[in-house]
PDB file of C-alpha atoms and ligand atoms in Angstrom:
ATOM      1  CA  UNK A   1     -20.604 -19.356  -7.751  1.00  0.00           C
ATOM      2  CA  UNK A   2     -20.372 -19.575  -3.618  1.00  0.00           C
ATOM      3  CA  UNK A   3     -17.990 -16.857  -2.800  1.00  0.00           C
ATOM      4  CA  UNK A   4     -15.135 -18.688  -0.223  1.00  0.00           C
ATOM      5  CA  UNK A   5     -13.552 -16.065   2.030  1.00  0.00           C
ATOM      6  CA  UNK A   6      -9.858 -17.587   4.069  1.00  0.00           C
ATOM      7  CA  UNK A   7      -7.774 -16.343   6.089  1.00  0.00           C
ATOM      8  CA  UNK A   8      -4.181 -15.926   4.544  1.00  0.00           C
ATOM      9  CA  UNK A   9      -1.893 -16.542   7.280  1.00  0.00           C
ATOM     10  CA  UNK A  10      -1.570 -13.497   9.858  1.00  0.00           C
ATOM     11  CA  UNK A  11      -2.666 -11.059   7.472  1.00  0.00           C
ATOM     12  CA  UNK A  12      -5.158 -10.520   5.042  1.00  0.00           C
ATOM     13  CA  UNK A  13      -7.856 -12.918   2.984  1.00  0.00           C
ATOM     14  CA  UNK A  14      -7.973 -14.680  -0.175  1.00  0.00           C
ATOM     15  CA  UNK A  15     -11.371 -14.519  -1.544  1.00  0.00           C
ATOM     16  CA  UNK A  16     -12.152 -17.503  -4.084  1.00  0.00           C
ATOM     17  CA  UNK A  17     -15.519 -17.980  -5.928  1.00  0.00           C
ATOM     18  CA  UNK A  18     -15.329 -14.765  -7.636  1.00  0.00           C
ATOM     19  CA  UNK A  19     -14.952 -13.635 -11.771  1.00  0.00           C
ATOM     20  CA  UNK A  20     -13.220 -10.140 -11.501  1.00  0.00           C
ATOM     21  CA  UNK A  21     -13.770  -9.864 -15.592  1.00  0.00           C
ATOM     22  CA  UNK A  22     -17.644  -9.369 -14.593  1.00  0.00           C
ATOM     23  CA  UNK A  23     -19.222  -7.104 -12.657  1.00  0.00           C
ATOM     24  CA  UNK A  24     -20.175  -8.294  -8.860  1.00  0.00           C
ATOM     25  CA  UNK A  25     -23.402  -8.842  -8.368  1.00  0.00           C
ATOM     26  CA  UNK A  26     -24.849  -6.772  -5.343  1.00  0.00           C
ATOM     27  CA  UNK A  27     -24.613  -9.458  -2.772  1.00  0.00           C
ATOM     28  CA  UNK A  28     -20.837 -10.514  -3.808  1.00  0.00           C
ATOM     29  CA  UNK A  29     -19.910  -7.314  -3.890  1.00  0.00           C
ATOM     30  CA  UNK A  30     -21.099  -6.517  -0.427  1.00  0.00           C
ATOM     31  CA  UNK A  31     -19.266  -9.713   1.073  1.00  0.00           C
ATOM     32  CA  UNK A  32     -16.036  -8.787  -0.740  1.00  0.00           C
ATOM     33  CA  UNK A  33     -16.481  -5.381   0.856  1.00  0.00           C
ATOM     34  CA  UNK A  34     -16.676  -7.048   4.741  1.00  0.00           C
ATOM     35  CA  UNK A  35     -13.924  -9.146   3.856  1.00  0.00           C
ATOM     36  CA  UNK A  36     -12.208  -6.278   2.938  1.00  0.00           C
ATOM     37  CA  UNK A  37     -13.023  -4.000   5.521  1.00  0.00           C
ATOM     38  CA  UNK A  38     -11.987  -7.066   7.991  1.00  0.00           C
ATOM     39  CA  UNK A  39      -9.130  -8.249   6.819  1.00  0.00           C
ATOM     40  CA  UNK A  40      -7.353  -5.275   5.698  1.00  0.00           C
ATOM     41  CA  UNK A  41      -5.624  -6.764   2.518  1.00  0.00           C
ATOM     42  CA  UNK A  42      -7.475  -9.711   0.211  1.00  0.00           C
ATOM     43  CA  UNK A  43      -6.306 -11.696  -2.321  1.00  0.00           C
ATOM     44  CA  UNK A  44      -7.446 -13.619  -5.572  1.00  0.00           C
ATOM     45  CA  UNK A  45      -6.039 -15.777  -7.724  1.00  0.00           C
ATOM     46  CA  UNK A  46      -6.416 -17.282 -11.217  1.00  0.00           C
ATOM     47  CA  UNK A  47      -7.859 -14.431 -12.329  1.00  0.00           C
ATOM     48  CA  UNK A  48      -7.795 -12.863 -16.542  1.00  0.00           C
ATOM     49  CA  UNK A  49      -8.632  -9.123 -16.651  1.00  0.00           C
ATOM     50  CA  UNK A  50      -8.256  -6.657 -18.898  1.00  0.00           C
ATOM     51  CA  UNK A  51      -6.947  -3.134 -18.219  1.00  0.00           C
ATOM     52  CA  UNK A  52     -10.846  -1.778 -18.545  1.00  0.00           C
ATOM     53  CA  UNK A  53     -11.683  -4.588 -15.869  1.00  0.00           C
ATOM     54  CA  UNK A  54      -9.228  -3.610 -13.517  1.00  0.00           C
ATOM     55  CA  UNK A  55     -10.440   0.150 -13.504  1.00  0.00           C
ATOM     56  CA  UNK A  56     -13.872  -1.149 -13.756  1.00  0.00           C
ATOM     57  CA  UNK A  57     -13.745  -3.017 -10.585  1.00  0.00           C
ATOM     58  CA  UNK A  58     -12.139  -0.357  -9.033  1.00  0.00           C
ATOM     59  CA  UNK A  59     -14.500   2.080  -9.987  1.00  0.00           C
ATOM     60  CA  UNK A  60     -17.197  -0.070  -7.525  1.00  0.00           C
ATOM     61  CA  UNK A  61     -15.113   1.131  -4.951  1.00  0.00           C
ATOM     62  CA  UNK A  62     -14.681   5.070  -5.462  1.00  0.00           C
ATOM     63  CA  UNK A  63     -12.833   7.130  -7.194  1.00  0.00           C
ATOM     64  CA  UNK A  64      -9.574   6.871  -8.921  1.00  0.00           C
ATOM     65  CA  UNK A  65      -6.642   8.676  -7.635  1.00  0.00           C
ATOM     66  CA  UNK A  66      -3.839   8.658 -10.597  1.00  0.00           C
ATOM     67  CA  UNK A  67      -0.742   8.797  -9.163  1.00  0.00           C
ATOM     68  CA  UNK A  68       1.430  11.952  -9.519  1.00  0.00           C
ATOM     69  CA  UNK A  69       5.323  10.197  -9.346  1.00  0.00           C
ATOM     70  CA  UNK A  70       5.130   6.924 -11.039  1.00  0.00           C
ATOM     71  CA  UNK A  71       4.082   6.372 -15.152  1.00  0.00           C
ATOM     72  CA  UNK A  72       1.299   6.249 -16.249  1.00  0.00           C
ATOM     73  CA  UNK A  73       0.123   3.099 -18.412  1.00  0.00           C
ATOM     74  CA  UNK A  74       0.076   4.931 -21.972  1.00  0.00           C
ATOM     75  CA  UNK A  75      -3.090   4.034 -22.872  1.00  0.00           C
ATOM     76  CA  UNK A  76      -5.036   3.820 -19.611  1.00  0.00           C
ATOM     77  CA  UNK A  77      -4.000   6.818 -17.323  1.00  0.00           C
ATOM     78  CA  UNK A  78      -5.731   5.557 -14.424  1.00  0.00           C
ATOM     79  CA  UNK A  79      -2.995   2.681 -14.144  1.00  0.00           C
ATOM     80  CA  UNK A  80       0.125   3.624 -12.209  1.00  0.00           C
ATOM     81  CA  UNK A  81       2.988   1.192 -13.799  1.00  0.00           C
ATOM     82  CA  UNK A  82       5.528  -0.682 -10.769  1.00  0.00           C
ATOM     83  CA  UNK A  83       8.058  -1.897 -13.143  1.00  0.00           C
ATOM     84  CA  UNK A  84      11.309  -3.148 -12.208  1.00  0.00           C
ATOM     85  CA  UNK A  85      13.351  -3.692 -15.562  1.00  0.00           C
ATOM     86  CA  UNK A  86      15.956  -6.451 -15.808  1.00  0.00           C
ATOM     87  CA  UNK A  87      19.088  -3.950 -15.459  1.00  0.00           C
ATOM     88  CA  UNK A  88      17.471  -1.897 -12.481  1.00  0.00           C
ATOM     89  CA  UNK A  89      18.507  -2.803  -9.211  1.00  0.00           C
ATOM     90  CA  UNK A  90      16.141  -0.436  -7.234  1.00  0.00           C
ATOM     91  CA  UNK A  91      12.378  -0.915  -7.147  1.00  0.00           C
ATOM     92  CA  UNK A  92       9.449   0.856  -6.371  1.00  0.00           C
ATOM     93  CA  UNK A  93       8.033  -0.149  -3.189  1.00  0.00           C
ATOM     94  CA  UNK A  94      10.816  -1.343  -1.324  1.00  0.00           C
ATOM     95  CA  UNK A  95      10.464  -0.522   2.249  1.00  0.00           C
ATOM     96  CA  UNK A  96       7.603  -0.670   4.579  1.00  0.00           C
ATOM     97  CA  UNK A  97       4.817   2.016   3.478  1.00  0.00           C
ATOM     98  CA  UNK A  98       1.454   2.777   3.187  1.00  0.00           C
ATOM     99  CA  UNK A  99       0.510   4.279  -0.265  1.00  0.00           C
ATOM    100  CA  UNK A 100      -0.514   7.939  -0.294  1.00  0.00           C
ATOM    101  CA  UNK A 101      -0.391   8.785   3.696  1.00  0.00           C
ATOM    102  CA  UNK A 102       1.014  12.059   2.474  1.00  0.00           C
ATOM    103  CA  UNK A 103      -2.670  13.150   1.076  1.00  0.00           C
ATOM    104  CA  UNK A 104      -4.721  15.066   2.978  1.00  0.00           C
ATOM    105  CA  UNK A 105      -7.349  12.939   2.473  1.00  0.00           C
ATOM    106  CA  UNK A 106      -5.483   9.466   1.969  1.00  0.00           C
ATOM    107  CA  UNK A 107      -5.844   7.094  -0.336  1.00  0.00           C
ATOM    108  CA  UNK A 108      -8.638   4.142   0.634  1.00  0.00           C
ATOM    109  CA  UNK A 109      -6.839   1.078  -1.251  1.00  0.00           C
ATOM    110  CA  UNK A 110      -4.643   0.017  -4.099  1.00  0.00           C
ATOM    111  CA  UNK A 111      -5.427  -2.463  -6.417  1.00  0.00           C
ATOM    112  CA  UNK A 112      -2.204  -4.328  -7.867  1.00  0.00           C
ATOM    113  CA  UNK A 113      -2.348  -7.030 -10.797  1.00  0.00           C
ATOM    114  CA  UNK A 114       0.594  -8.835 -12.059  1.00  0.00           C
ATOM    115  CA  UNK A 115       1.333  -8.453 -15.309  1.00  0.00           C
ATOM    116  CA  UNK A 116       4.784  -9.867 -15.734  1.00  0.00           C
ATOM    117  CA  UNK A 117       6.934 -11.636 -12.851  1.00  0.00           C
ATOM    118  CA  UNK A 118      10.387 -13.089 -12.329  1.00  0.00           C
ATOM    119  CA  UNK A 119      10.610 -16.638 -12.084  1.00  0.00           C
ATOM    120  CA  UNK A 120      11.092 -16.582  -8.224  1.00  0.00           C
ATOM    121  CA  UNK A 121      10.911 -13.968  -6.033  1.00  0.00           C
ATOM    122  CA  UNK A 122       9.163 -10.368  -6.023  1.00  0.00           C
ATOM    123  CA  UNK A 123       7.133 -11.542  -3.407  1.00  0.00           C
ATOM    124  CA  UNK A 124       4.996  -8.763  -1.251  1.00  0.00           C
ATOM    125  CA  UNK A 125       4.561  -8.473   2.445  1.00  0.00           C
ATOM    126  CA  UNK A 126       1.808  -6.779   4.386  1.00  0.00           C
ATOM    127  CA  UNK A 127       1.384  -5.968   7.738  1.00  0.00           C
ATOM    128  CA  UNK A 128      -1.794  -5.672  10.046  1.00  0.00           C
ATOM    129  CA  UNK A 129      -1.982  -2.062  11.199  1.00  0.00           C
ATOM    130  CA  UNK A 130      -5.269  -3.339  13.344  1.00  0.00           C
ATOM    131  CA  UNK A 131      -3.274  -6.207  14.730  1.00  0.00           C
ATOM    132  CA  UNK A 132      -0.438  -4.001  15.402  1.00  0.00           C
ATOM    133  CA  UNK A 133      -2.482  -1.543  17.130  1.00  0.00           C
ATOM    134  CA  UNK A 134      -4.157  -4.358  19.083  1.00  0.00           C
ATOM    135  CA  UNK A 135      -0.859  -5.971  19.947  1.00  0.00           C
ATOM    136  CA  UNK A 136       0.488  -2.752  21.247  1.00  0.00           C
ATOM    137  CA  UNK A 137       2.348  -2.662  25.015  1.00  0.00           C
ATOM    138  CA  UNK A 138       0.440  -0.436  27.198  1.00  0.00           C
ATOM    139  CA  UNK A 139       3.393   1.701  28.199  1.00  0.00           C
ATOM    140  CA  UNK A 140       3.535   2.461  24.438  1.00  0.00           C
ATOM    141  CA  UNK A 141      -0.140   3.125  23.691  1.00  0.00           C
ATOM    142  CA  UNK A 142      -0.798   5.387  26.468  1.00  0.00           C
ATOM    143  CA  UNK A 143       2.251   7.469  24.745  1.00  0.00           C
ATOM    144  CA  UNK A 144       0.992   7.759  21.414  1.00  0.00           C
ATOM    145  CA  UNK A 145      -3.164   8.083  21.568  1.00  0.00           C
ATOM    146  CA  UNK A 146      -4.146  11.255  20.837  1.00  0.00           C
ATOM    147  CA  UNK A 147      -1.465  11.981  19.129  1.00  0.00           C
ATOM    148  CA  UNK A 148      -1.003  13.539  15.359  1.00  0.00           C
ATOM    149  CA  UNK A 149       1.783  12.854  13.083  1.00  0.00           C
ATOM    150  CA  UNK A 150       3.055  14.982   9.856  1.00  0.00           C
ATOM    151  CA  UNK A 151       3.840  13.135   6.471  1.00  0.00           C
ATOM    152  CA  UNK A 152       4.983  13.962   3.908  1.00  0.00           C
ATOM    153  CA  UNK A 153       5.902  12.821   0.259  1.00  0.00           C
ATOM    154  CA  UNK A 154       8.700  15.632  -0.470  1.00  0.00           C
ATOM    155  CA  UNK A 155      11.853  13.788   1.162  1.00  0.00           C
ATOM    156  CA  UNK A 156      10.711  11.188  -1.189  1.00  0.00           C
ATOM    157  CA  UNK A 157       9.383  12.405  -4.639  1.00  0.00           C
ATOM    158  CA  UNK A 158      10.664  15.782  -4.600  1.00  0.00           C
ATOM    159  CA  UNK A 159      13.968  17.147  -6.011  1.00  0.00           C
ATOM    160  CA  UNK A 160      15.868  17.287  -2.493  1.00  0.00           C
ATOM    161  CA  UNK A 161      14.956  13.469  -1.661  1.00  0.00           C
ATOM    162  CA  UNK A 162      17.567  11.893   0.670  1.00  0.00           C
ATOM    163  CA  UNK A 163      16.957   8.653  -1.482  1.00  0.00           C
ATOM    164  CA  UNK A 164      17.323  10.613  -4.863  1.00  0.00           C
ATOM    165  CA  UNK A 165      20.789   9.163  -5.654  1.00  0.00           C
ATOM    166  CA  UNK A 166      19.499   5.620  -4.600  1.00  0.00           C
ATOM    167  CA  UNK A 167      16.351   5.582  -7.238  1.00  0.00           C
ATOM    168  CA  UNK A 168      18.719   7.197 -10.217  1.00  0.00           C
ATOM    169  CA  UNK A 169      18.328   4.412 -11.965  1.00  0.00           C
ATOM    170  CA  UNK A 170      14.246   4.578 -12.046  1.00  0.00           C
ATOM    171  CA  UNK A 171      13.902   8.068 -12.158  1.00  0.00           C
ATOM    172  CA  UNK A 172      16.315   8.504 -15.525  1.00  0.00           C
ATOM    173  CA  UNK A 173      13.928   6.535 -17.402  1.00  0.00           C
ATOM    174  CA  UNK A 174      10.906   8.198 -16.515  1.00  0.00           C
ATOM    175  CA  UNK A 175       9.375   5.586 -13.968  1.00  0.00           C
ATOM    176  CA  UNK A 176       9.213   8.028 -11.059  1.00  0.00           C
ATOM    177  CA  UNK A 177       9.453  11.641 -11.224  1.00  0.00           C
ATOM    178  CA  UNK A 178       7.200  15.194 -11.187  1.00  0.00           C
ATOM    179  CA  UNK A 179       9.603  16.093  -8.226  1.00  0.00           C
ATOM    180  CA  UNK A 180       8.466  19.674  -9.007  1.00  0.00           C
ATOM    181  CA  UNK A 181       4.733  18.611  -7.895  1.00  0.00           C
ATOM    182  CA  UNK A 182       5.829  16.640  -4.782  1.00  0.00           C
ATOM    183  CA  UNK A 183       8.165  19.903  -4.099  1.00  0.00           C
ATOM    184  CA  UNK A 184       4.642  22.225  -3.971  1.00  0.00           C
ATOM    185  CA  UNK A 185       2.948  19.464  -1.699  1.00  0.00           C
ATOM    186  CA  UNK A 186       1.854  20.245   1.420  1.00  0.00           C
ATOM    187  CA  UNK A 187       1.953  18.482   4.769  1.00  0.00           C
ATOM    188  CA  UNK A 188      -0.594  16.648   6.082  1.00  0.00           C
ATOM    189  CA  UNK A 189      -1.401  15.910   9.842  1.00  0.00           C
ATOM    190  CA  UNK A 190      -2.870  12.691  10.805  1.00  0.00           C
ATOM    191  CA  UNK A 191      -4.312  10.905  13.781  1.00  0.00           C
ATOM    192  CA  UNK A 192      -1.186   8.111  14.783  1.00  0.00           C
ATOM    193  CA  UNK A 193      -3.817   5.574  15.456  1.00  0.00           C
ATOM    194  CA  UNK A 194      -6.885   6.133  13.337  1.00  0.00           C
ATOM    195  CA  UNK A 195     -10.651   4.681  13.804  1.00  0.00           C
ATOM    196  CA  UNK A 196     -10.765   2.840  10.501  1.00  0.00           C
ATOM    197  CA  UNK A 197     -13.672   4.950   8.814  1.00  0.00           C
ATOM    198  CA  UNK A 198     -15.010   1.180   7.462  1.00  0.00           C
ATOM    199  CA  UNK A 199     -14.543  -1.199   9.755  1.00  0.00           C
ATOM    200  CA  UNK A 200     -14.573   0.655  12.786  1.00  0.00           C
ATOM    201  CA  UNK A 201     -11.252  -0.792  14.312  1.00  0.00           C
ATOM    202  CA  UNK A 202      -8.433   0.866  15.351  1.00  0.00           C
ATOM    203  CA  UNK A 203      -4.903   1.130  13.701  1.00  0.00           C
ATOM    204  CA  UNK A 204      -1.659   2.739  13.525  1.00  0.00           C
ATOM    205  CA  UNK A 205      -1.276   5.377  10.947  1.00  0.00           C
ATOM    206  CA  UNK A 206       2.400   6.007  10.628  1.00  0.00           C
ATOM    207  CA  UNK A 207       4.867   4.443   8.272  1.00  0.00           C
ATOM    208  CA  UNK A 208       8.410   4.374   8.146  1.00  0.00           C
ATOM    209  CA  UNK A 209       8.561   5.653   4.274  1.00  0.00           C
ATOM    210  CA  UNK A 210       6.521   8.778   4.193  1.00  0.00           C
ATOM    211  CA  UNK A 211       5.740   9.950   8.302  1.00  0.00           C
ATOM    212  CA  UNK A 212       8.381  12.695   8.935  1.00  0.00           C
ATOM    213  CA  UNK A 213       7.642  13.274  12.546  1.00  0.00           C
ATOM    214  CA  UNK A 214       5.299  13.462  15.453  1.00  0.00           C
ATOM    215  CA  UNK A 215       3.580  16.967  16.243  1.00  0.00           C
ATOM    216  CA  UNK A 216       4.589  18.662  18.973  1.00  0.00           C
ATOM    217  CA  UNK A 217       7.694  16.672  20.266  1.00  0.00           C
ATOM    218  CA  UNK A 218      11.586  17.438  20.121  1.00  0.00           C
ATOM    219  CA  UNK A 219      12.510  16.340  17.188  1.00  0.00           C
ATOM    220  CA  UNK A 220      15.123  13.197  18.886  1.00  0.00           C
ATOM    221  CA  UNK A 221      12.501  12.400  20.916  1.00  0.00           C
ATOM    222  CA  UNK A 222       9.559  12.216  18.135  1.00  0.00           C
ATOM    223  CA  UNK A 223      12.308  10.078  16.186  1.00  0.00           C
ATOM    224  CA  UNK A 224      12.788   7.728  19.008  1.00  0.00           C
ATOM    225  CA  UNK A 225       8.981   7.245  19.621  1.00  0.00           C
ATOM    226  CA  UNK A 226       8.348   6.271  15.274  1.00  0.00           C
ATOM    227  CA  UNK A 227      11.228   3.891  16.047  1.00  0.00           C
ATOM    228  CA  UNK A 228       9.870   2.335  18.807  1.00  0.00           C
ATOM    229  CA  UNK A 229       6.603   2.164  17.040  1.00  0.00           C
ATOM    230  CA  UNK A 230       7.764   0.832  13.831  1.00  0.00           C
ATOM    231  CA  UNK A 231      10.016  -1.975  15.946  1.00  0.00           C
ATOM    232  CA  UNK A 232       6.230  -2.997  17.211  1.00  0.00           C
ATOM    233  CA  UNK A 233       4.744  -2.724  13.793  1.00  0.00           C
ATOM    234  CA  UNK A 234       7.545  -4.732  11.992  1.00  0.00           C
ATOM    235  CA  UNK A 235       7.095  -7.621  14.373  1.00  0.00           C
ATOM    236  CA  UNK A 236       6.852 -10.866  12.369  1.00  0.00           C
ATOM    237  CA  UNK A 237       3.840 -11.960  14.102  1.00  0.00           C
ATOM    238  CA  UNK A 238       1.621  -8.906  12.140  1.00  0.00           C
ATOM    239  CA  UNK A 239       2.951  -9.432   9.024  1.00  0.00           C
ATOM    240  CA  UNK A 240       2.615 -12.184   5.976  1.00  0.00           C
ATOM    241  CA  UNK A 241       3.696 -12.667   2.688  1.00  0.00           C
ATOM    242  CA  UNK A 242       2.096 -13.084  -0.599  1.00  0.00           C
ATOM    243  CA  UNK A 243       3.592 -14.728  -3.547  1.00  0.00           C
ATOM    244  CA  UNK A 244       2.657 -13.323  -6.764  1.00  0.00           C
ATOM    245  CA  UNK A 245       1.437 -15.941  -9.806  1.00  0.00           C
ATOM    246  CA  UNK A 246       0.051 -15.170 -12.841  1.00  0.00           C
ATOM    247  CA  UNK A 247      -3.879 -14.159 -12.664  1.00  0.00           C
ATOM    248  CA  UNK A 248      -2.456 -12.934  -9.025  1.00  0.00           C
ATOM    249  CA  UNK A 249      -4.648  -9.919  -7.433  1.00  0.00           C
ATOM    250  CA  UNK A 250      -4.107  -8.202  -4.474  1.00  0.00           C
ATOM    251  CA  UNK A 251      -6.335  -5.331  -2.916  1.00  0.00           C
ATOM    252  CA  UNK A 252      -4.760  -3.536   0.014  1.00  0.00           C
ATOM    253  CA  UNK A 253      -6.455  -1.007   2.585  1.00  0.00           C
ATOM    254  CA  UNK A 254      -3.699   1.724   3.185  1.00  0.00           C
ATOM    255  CA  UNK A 255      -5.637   2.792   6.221  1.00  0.00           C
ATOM    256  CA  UNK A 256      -5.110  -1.059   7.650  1.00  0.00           C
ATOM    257  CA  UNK A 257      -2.087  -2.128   6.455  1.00  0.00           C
ATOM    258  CA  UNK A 258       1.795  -1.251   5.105  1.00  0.00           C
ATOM    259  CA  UNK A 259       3.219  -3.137   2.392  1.00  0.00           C
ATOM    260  CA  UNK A 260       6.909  -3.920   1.248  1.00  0.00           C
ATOM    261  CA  UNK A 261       7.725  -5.356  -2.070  1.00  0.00           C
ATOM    262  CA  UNK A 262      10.515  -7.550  -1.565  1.00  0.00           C
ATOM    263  CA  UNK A 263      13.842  -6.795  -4.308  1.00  0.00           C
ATOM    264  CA  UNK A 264      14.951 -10.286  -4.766  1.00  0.00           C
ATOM    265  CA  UNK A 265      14.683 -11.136  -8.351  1.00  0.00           C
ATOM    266  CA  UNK A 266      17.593  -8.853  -9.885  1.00  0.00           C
ATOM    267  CA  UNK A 267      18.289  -9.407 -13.819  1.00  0.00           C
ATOM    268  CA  UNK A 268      14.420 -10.251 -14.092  1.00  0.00           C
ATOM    269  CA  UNK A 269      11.583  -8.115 -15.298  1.00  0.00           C
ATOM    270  CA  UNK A 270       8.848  -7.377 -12.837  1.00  0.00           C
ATOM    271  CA  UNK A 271       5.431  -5.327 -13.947  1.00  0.00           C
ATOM    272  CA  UNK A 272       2.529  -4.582 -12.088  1.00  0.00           C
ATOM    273  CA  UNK A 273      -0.481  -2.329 -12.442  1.00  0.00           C
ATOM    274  CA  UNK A 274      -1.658   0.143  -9.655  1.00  0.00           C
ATOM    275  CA  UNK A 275      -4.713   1.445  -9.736  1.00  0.00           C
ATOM    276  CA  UNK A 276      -4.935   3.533  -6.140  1.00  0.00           C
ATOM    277  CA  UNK A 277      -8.796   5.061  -4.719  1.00  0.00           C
ATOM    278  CA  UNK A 278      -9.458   8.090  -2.939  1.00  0.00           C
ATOM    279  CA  UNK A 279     -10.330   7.676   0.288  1.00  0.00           C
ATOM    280  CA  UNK A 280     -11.288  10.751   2.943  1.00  0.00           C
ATOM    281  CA  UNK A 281      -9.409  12.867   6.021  1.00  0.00           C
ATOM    282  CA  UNK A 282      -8.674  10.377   9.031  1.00  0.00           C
ATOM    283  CA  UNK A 283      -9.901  10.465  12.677  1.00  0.00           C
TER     284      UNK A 283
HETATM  285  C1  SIN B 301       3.690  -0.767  -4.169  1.00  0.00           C
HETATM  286  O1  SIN B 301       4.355  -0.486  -3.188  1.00  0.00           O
HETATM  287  O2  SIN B 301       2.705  -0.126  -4.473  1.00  0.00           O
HETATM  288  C2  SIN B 301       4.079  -1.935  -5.036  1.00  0.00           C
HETATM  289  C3  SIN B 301       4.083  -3.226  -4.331  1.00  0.00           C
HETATM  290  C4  SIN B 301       4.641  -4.311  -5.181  1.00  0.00           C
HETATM  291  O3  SIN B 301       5.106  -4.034  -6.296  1.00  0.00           O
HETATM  292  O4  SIN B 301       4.622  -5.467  -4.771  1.00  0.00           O
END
């Protein structure tokens, strides 16, 4: 089978041609892996795999990293479950983000399969950090390169998280929790625009979820700069969304991209499968 890359809107690629049930052959692999490395976020469709596939194919791509605050799928650890039942009105995912940025050495991708969806909605967006970087005003570049930026995953997952009366709902059933890990976690510093270590472009590497603040300014006026940046980022022009159907696939690069799963489909049950991959420290 010809492998068919195209361009999904502003962001990101579907790639058709491909069997993910079956191992790539070399040469497929290695054009899923430009496609991936250019586009930041690719796509297939129409696809039937099994649990073992999914960490199969993500296997070709590194190691697994399983996920210390969301379940587990019970019989295959290396799957992180994004559920949203019917009577839960918070999900997991639900503002702009890049998976992980609170590693040291952050996470290269996520691999997310549908499983179950509402009948319409639970769509998810992703944004172009590389077009965002590209796109960036030169008054606001010149103010940001070279600098570092502190995440964190704490004010999120641990025990004194701002939104921990907001995800109540999710963390009483056991969905997301281990706020006494994220509590011990600590801080990492990264680059605020990176030189993606596959492609060779550069991004922006801050996010709104998980980014506390930007080393070595006043604390106002490092808020004021990640707003300014994340006004740029969140420009509809970098960003695209994709609408889940069954057999769906999506394969994001968290050092190219942020993602927000929309929360439109209340009273319906949503599930997805996460497997995330290691990745290495940023420059
Ligand atoms: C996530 O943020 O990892 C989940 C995205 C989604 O459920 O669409």
């Amino acid at each position: 089978m010809a492998i068919e890359i195209r361009k999904h809107g502003r962001v990101g690629a579907e790639i058709l041609g491909v069997d993910l049930s079956r191992p790539l052959q070399p040469e497929a692999l290695a054009q899923v892996r430009a496609a991936f490395a250019e586009h930041g976020v690719i796509f297939f469709r129409d696809q039937s795999i099994t649990e073992q596939q999914h960490i199969e194919f993500a296997r070709e791509w590194g190691t697994i990293n399983i996920n210390r605050f969301f379940a587990a799928h019970p019989v295959h650890p290396e799957i992180a479950l994004v559920v949203k039942e019917r009577e839960q009105q918070h999900n997991i995912g639900g503002g702009w983000h890049t998976d992980h940025s609170y590693d040291f050495e952050p996470a290269l991708g996520s691999i997310l399969v549908a499983r179950a969806l509402p009948p319409q909605g639970g769509a998810t967006a992703f944004a172009s950090m590389y077009a965002a970087y590209d796109g960036l005003p030169e008054n606001l570049r010149s103010r940001i390169e070279g600098r570092y930026a502190v995440h964190s995953a704490r004010h999120v997952f641990g025990s004194k998280a701002a939104v921990y009366e907001a995800v109540q709902d999710t963390r009483s059933d056991g969905r997301i929790g281990n706020a006494a890990a994220a509590d011990l976690l600590d801080d990492p510093v990264h680059p605020v625009i990176i030189t993606h270590p596959l492609s060779g472009k550069r991004a922006i590497y801050v996010n709104p979820s998980f980014t506390l603040h930007i080393q070595g300014l006043p604390e106002e006026a490092s808020r004021t700069l990640l707003e300014e940046i994340y006004a740029h980022c969140r420009s509809p022009e970098f960003q695209e969304d994709f609408h889940w159907r069954d057999g769906s696939i999506a394969f994001w690069d968290n050092r190219a991209t942020w993602h927000y799963a929309y929360n439109d489909y209340h009273g319906h049950r949503r599930e997805m499968h996460r497997i995330t991959i290691a990745g290495s420290a940023l420059t």
